[in-house]
Short mmCIF file of C-alpha atoms and ligand atoms in Angstrom, two decimals:
data_model
loop_
_atom_site.label_atom_id
_atom_site.label_comp_id
_atom_site.label_asym_id
_atom_site.label_seq_id
_atom_site.Cartn_x
_atom_site.Cartn_y
_atom_site.Cartn_z
CA MET L 155 3.75 -12.57 -27.70
CA ASN L 156 4.84 -9.03 -26.98
CA LYS L 157 4.11 -6.01 -29.07
CA GLN L 158 7.63 -5.95 -30.82
CA GLN L 159 7.21 -9.74 -31.73
CA LEU L 160 3.86 -9.04 -33.18
CA PHE L 161 5.13 -6.16 -35.32
CA GLU L 162 8.17 -8.34 -36.54
CA ASN L 163 5.67 -11.05 -37.59
CA ILE L 164 3.63 -8.48 -39.47
CA LYS L 165 6.77 -7.36 -41.34
CA LYS L 166 7.81 -11.00 -42.02
CA LYS L 167 4.53 -12.15 -43.33
CA GLN L 168 3.68 -8.68 -44.92
CA SER L 169 0.29 -9.01 -43.40
CA PHE L 170 -1.76 -7.86 -40.61
CA LEU L 171 -4.56 -10.34 -41.27
CA CYS L 172 -6.27 -12.13 -38.39
CA VAL L 173 -8.47 -15.08 -39.64
CA GLY L 174 -11.74 -15.45 -37.61
CA LEU L 175 -12.60 -18.96 -36.70
CA ASP L 176 -16.27 -18.51 -36.36
CA THR L 177 -17.00 -22.19 -37.12
CA ASP L 178 -20.63 -22.92 -37.56
CA ILE L 179 -21.50 -26.57 -37.82
CA LYS L 180 -24.41 -25.65 -40.17
CA LYS L 181 -22.04 -24.01 -42.56
CA ILE L 182 -18.99 -26.27 -42.74
CA PRO L 183 -18.72 -28.63 -45.80
CA GLN L 184 -20.96 -31.73 -45.56
CA HIS L 185 -18.26 -34.20 -46.03
CA LEU L 186 -16.69 -33.10 -42.69
CA LEU L 187 -19.64 -34.00 -40.72
CA SER L 188 -18.45 -37.76 -40.62
CA GLU L 189 -15.24 -36.73 -38.94
CA GLU L 190 -15.05 -37.56 -35.25
CA ASP L 191 -14.61 -33.74 -34.47
CA PRO L 192 -15.98 -31.84 -37.50
CA ILE L 193 -15.30 -28.40 -36.02
CA PHE L 194 -11.72 -29.13 -35.21
CA ALA L 195 -11.28 -30.83 -38.63
CA PHE L 196 -12.55 -27.70 -40.36
CA ASN L 197 -10.40 -25.39 -38.20
CA LYS L 198 -7.30 -27.53 -38.78
CA ALA L 199 -7.74 -27.41 -42.57
CA ILE L 200 -8.46 -23.66 -42.56
CA ILE L 201 -5.42 -23.11 -40.33
CA ASP L 202 -3.12 -25.10 -42.45
CA ALA L 203 -4.31 -23.47 -45.60
CA THR L 204 -4.17 -19.69 -44.42
CA ALA L 205 -1.27 -19.63 -41.93
CA ASP L 206 1.08 -18.31 -44.54
CA TYR L 207 -0.98 -15.14 -45.05
CA CYS L 208 -1.97 -14.13 -41.60
CA VAL L 209 -0.45 -13.26 -38.18
CA ALA L 210 -3.42 -14.06 -35.88
CA TYR L 211 -6.48 -16.28 -35.39
CA LYS L 212 -9.53 -15.30 -33.59
CA PRO L 213 -12.01 -18.00 -32.63
CA ASN L 214 -15.21 -16.47 -31.39
CA LEU L 215 -16.29 -18.26 -28.25
CA ALA L 216 -20.01 -18.10 -29.17
CA PHE L 217 -19.51 -20.56 -31.97
CA TYR L 218 -17.95 -23.14 -29.60
CA GLU L 219 -20.14 -22.55 -26.56
CA SER L 220 -23.21 -23.01 -28.63
CA LEU L 221 -22.28 -26.66 -29.08
CA GLY L 222 -21.81 -27.25 -25.14
CA VAL L 223 -18.94 -29.41 -23.97
CA THR L 224 -18.19 -30.73 -27.44
CA GLY L 225 -17.79 -27.20 -28.82
CA MET L 226 -15.41 -26.26 -25.93
CA LEU L 227 -13.28 -29.32 -26.63
CA SER L 228 -13.06 -28.32 -30.31
CA PHE L 229 -11.98 -24.81 -29.12
CA GLU L 230 -9.35 -26.14 -26.86
CA LYS L 231 -8.03 -28.50 -29.62
CA THR L 232 -7.77 -25.62 -31.94
CA VAL L 233 -5.83 -23.40 -29.64
CA ALA L 234 -3.47 -26.37 -28.75
CA TYR L 235 -2.97 -27.20 -32.47
CA LEU L 236 -2.00 -23.56 -33.14
CA ARG L 237 0.27 -23.43 -30.28
CA GLU L 238 2.11 -26.56 -31.16
CA ASN L 239 2.23 -26.06 -35.09
CA TYR L 240 2.11 -22.34 -35.60
CA PRO L 241 3.77 -20.82 -32.52
CA ASP L 242 4.20 -17.49 -34.12
CA GLN L 243 0.36 -16.95 -34.55
CA PHE L 244 -1.13 -14.46 -32.06
CA ILE L 245 -4.29 -16.25 -30.70
CA ILE L 246 -7.37 -14.17 -29.60
CA ALA L 247 -10.18 -15.47 -27.76
CA ASP L 248 -13.14 -13.34 -28.80
CA ALA L 249 -15.23 -13.75 -25.68
CA LYS L 250 -16.17 -10.20 -24.71
CA ARG L 251 -15.96 -11.00 -20.99
CA GLY L 252 -15.89 -8.67 -17.85
CA ASP L 253 -17.74 -8.97 -14.62
CA ILE L 254 -17.16 -8.03 -10.85
CA GLY L 255 -13.52 -8.65 -9.87
CA ASN L 256 -13.66 -12.26 -8.61
CA THR L 257 -15.63 -13.45 -11.57
CA SER L 258 -13.38 -11.82 -14.08
CA GLU L 259 -10.54 -13.52 -12.15
CA MET L 260 -12.13 -16.77 -13.27
CA TYR L 261 -12.53 -15.73 -16.80
CA ALA L 262 -8.85 -14.69 -16.87
CA ARG L 263 -7.71 -18.02 -15.40
CA SER L 264 -9.75 -20.01 -17.94
CA PHE L 265 -8.24 -18.09 -20.90
CA PHE L 266 -4.71 -17.51 -19.75
CA ASP L 267 -3.96 -20.34 -17.33
CA HIS L 268 -5.92 -23.05 -18.78
CA ILE L 269 -6.49 -22.53 -22.48
CA LYS L 270 -3.45 -20.25 -22.97
CA VAL L 271 -4.50 -17.83 -25.56
CA ASP L 272 -2.53 -14.45 -26.19
CA ALA L 273 -5.51 -12.23 -25.74
CA VAL L 274 -9.07 -11.98 -24.82
CA THR L 275 -11.59 -9.41 -25.75
CA VAL L 276 -13.25 -7.62 -22.75
CA ALA L 277 -16.26 -5.42 -22.33
CA PRO L 278 -15.13 -2.16 -20.51
CA TYR L 279 -18.45 -1.07 -19.12
CA MET L 280 -18.17 -2.58 -15.62
CA GLY L 281 -14.97 -0.63 -15.03
CA GLU L 282 -11.50 -1.00 -13.61
CA ASP L 283 -12.08 -3.89 -11.23
CA SER L 284 -13.76 -5.92 -14.01
CA VAL L 285 -10.79 -5.41 -16.35
CA LYS L 286 -7.79 -5.57 -13.92
CA PRO L 287 -7.94 -9.41 -13.14
CA PHE L 288 -7.08 -9.83 -16.97
CA LEU L 289 -4.00 -7.73 -16.49
CA ILE L 290 -2.08 -9.70 -13.88
CA TYR L 291 -0.85 -11.96 -16.49
CA PRO L 292 2.15 -10.08 -17.75
CA GLU L 293 2.40 -11.76 -21.14
CA ALA L 294 -1.27 -11.71 -21.95
CA TRP L 295 -3.29 -8.97 -23.82
CA VAL L 296 -6.78 -7.41 -23.11
CA ILE L 297 -8.49 -6.16 -26.08
CA LEU L 298 -11.09 -3.75 -24.90
CA LEU L 299 -14.28 -2.94 -26.96
CA ALA L 300 -14.08 0.78 -28.01
CA LEU L 301 -16.10 1.31 -31.10
CA THR L 302 -17.59 -1.71 -32.46
CA SER L 303 -18.45 -2.50 -36.07
CA ASN L 304 -22.19 -2.85 -35.69
CA LYS L 305 -24.99 -0.29 -36.05
CA GLY L 306 -25.75 -0.55 -32.39
CA SER L 307 -22.37 1.02 -31.78
CA GLN L 308 -24.19 4.32 -32.14
CA ASP L 309 -26.64 3.43 -29.27
CA PHE L 310 -24.05 4.03 -26.38
CA GLN L 311 -20.60 4.23 -27.56
CA MET L 312 -21.15 7.47 -29.62
CA THR L 313 -23.22 9.24 -27.01
CA GLU L 314 -21.86 12.33 -25.66
CA ASP L 315 -21.64 13.76 -22.10
CA ALA L 316 -22.34 17.39 -21.12
CA ASN L 317 -18.75 18.26 -22.27
CA GLY L 318 -19.20 16.81 -25.78
CA GLU L 319 -17.02 13.70 -24.91
CA ARG L 320 -18.19 10.46 -26.45
CA LEU L 321 -18.36 7.22 -24.43
CA PHE L 322 -15.82 5.41 -26.62
CA GLU L 323 -13.36 8.37 -26.03
CA LYS L 324 -13.93 7.97 -22.31
CA VAL L 325 -13.06 4.22 -22.58
CA LEU L 326 -9.84 5.00 -24.51
CA LYS L 327 -8.73 7.72 -21.96
CA LYS L 328 -9.62 5.95 -18.71
CA SER L 329 -8.37 2.44 -19.70
CA GLN L 330 -4.81 3.87 -20.28
CA ASP L 331 -4.54 4.32 -16.45
CA TRP L 332 -4.94 0.62 -16.20
CA ALA L 333 -2.37 -0.68 -18.75
CA THR L 334 -0.07 0.46 -21.48
CA ASP L 335 -0.01 -0.25 -25.17
CA GLU L 336 2.19 -3.33 -24.39
CA GLN L 337 -0.73 -5.03 -22.84
CA MET L 338 -3.83 -3.40 -24.23
CA MET L 339 -5.48 -3.12 -27.53
CA TYR L 340 -8.94 -1.86 -28.56
CA VAL L 341 -11.60 -3.25 -30.76
CA VAL L 342 -12.59 -0.72 -33.46
CA GLY L 343 -14.91 -1.82 -36.35
CA ALA L 344 -13.75 -1.56 -39.98
CA THR L 345 -17.03 -0.09 -40.81
CA GLN L 346 -16.13 3.13 -38.81
CA GLY L 347 -14.17 4.68 -41.57
CA LYS L 348 -12.80 8.15 -40.71
CA MET L 349 -13.58 7.55 -36.97
CA PHE L 350 -10.15 5.96 -36.97
CA LEU L 351 -8.72 9.48 -36.96
CA ASP L 352 -10.44 10.13 -33.72
CA ILE L 353 -9.48 6.89 -32.21
CA ARG L 354 -5.81 7.57 -33.05
CA LYS L 355 -6.05 10.90 -31.33
CA TYR L 356 -6.37 9.11 -28.12
CA ALA L 357 -4.54 5.84 -28.80
CA PRO L 358 -1.80 6.62 -31.38
CA ASN L 359 0.45 3.77 -30.40
CA HIS L 360 -1.99 1.05 -29.51
CA PHE L 361 -2.78 -2.05 -31.64
CA LEU L 362 -6.39 -2.03 -32.78
CA LEU L 363 -8.22 -5.25 -33.44
CA VAL L 364 -10.45 -4.34 -36.41
CA PRO L 365 -13.40 -6.66 -37.38
CA GLY L 366 -15.78 -5.86 -40.18
CA VAL L 367 -13.97 -6.32 -43.51
CA GLY L 368 -15.47 -8.93 -45.80
CA ALA L 369 -18.95 -10.00 -44.85
CA GLN L 370 -19.78 -6.74 -43.02
CA GLY L 371 -18.52 -4.45 -45.88
CA GLY L 372 -15.95 -2.42 -43.97
CA SER L 373 -13.17 -0.92 -46.19
CA LEU L 374 -9.62 -2.15 -45.68
CA HIS L 375 -8.40 0.73 -47.71
CA GLU L 376 -9.88 3.10 -45.17
CA VAL L 377 -8.85 1.29 -42.13
CA ALA L 378 -5.14 1.34 -43.46
CA GLN L 379 -5.43 5.10 -44.50
CA TYR L 380 -6.94 6.33 -41.22
CA GLY L 381 -5.94 3.73 -38.70
CA MET L 382 -2.29 2.48 -39.45
CA ASN L 383 0.59 3.92 -37.43
CA ASP L 384 4.34 3.44 -37.87
CA GLU L 385 4.24 0.02 -36.33
CA CYS L 386 1.17 -1.00 -38.32
CA GLY L 387 -0.92 -0.93 -35.07
CA LEU L 388 -3.64 -2.96 -36.87
CA LEU L 389 -4.79 -6.55 -36.83
CA VAL L 390 -7.62 -6.71 -39.24
CA ASN L 391 -10.09 -9.70 -38.82
CA SER L 392 -12.01 -11.37 -41.50
CA SER L 393 -14.06 -14.42 -40.61
CA ARG L 394 -16.97 -15.56 -42.97
CA ALA L 395 -15.35 -14.14 -46.20
CA ILE L 396 -12.33 -16.37 -45.68
CA ILE L 397 -13.46 -19.50 -43.89
CA TYR L 398 -16.75 -19.92 -46.03
CA ALA L 399 -15.20 -18.66 -49.34
CA ASP L 400 -16.36 -22.03 -50.66
CA LYS L 401 -18.54 -25.09 -49.52
CA SER L 402 -17.12 -27.88 -51.64
CA GLU L 403 -14.40 -30.45 -50.68
CA ASN L 404 -11.77 -27.85 -51.82
CA PHE L 405 -13.00 -25.29 -49.24
CA ALA L 406 -9.51 -24.86 -47.69
CA SER L 407 -7.83 -23.99 -51.00
CA PHE L 408 -10.54 -21.31 -51.61
CA ALA L 409 -10.00 -20.02 -48.19
CA ARG L 410 -6.23 -19.90 -48.78
CA LYS L 411 -6.94 -17.87 -51.97
CA ALA L 412 -9.23 -15.47 -50.09
CA ALA L 413 -6.60 -14.93 -47.36
CA GLU L 414 -3.83 -14.38 -49.87
CA GLU L 415 -5.86 -11.68 -51.69
CA VAL L 416 -6.36 -9.82 -48.36
CA GLN L 417 -2.68 -10.28 -47.56
CA ARG L 418 -1.60 -8.84 -51.01
CA GLU L 419 -3.81 -5.83 -50.42
CA MET L 420 -2.29 -5.39 -46.93
CA ALA L 421 1.24 -5.75 -48.39
CA GLY L 422 0.55 -2.76 -50.47
CA TYR L 423 -0.54 -0.58 -47.54
CA LEU L 424 2.52 -1.75 -45.49
CA HIS L 425 4.68 -0.65 -48.35
CA ASP L 426 2.97 2.65 -48.88
CA LYS L 427 3.49 3.36 -45.06
CA GLY L 428 7.26 2.51 -45.43
CA ILE L 429 6.93 -0.42 -43.09
CA ILE L 430 8.03 -2.97 -45.55
CA PRO L 431 10.62 -2.23 -48.24
CA CYS L 432 8.84 -3.50 -51.30
CA LYS L 433 5.54 -5.06 -52.44
CA ALA L 434 4.98 -8.78 -52.17
O1 LIG J 891 -17.22 -4.82 -33.18
C1 LIG J 891 -17.15 -5.99 -33.42
C2 LIG J 891 -16.53 -6.92 -32.52
C3 LIG J 891 -16.45 -8.24 -32.75
N1 LIG J 891 -16.83 -8.68 -33.91
C4 LIG J 891 -16.65 -10.17 -34.28
O2 LIG J 891 -15.65 -10.29 -35.30
C5 LIG J 891 -16.03 -11.32 -36.22
C6 LIG J 891 -16.49 -10.74 -37.58
O3 LIG J 891 -16.84 -11.72 -38.47
P1 LIG J 891 -17.07 -11.48 -40.04
O4 LIG J 891 -17.68 -12.90 -40.44
O5 LIG J 891 -15.73 -11.17 -40.63
O6 LIG J 891 -18.01 -10.41 -40.12
C7 LIG J 891 -17.19 -11.99 -35.48
O7 LIG J 891 -16.70 -13.03 -34.69
C8 LIG J 891 -17.84 -10.90 -34.70
O8 LIG J 891 -18.54 -11.42 -33.62
C9 LIG J 891 -17.36 -7.92 -34.90
O9 LIG J 891 -17.83 -8.27 -35.96
N2 LIG J 891 -17.51 -6.51 -34.60
#
């Protein structure tokens, strides 16, 4: 999916919500455990319930890899289910990969040739040759970690060099030699508030993947206020606050309600920015 198609979907759905599929076998409702593939059964129900209100899904690989081969099968089935039934959804593999060139090439093959997601999150710290192998797929996206949502983002990403340039700024500047805003996005945590203004100085047109609303307490209002550009430029992820909104047999309808609430707030911000004509 290209940038324009993503923007069209955002306008059509009046939403820039990405639902995070961080599916933990210990947190899913009890009754699903008798299913042949409980993780996939949970994901399928969440997807069917929330697809009206979001434009993207982000399975985090850690939750699938932690279950070994079975978990990876659930992940692949989830991506295939999305591809077949919701082809307008943007699929992000949150894997935070990146290694020496030939190894990155294998990661890229696995996500873009084999599993066929739209985007993969990549850590930038091994530099150009670790990121480039992901960029040889013209229709696929790299989402580079820039300023993450966690407390530890202060440890390295915020540190300054002798000229006062912070590491996340270097990442934003240097990586634009490798790809354009048609193929690269950045991860910026919703917890970063006014820092979105600094991000936008260096990446005014890029899409930002923004985790950290909901369970981590980041403010959607601030993200929209400081981070939204004329083409929205935001995919805001919420995982736990939506998928674990309830633990009963009705978990999917609670997830739908939680996604709808976020979508409504988003429609307001899209309207305020003049991106959509009227509130939903
Ligand atoms: O800076 C980052 C980068 C990635 N994440 C991931 O996003 C989701 C957030 O889940 P919530 O339940 O909505 O908090 C999760 O997969 C993280 O690994 C992030 O939070 N921050």
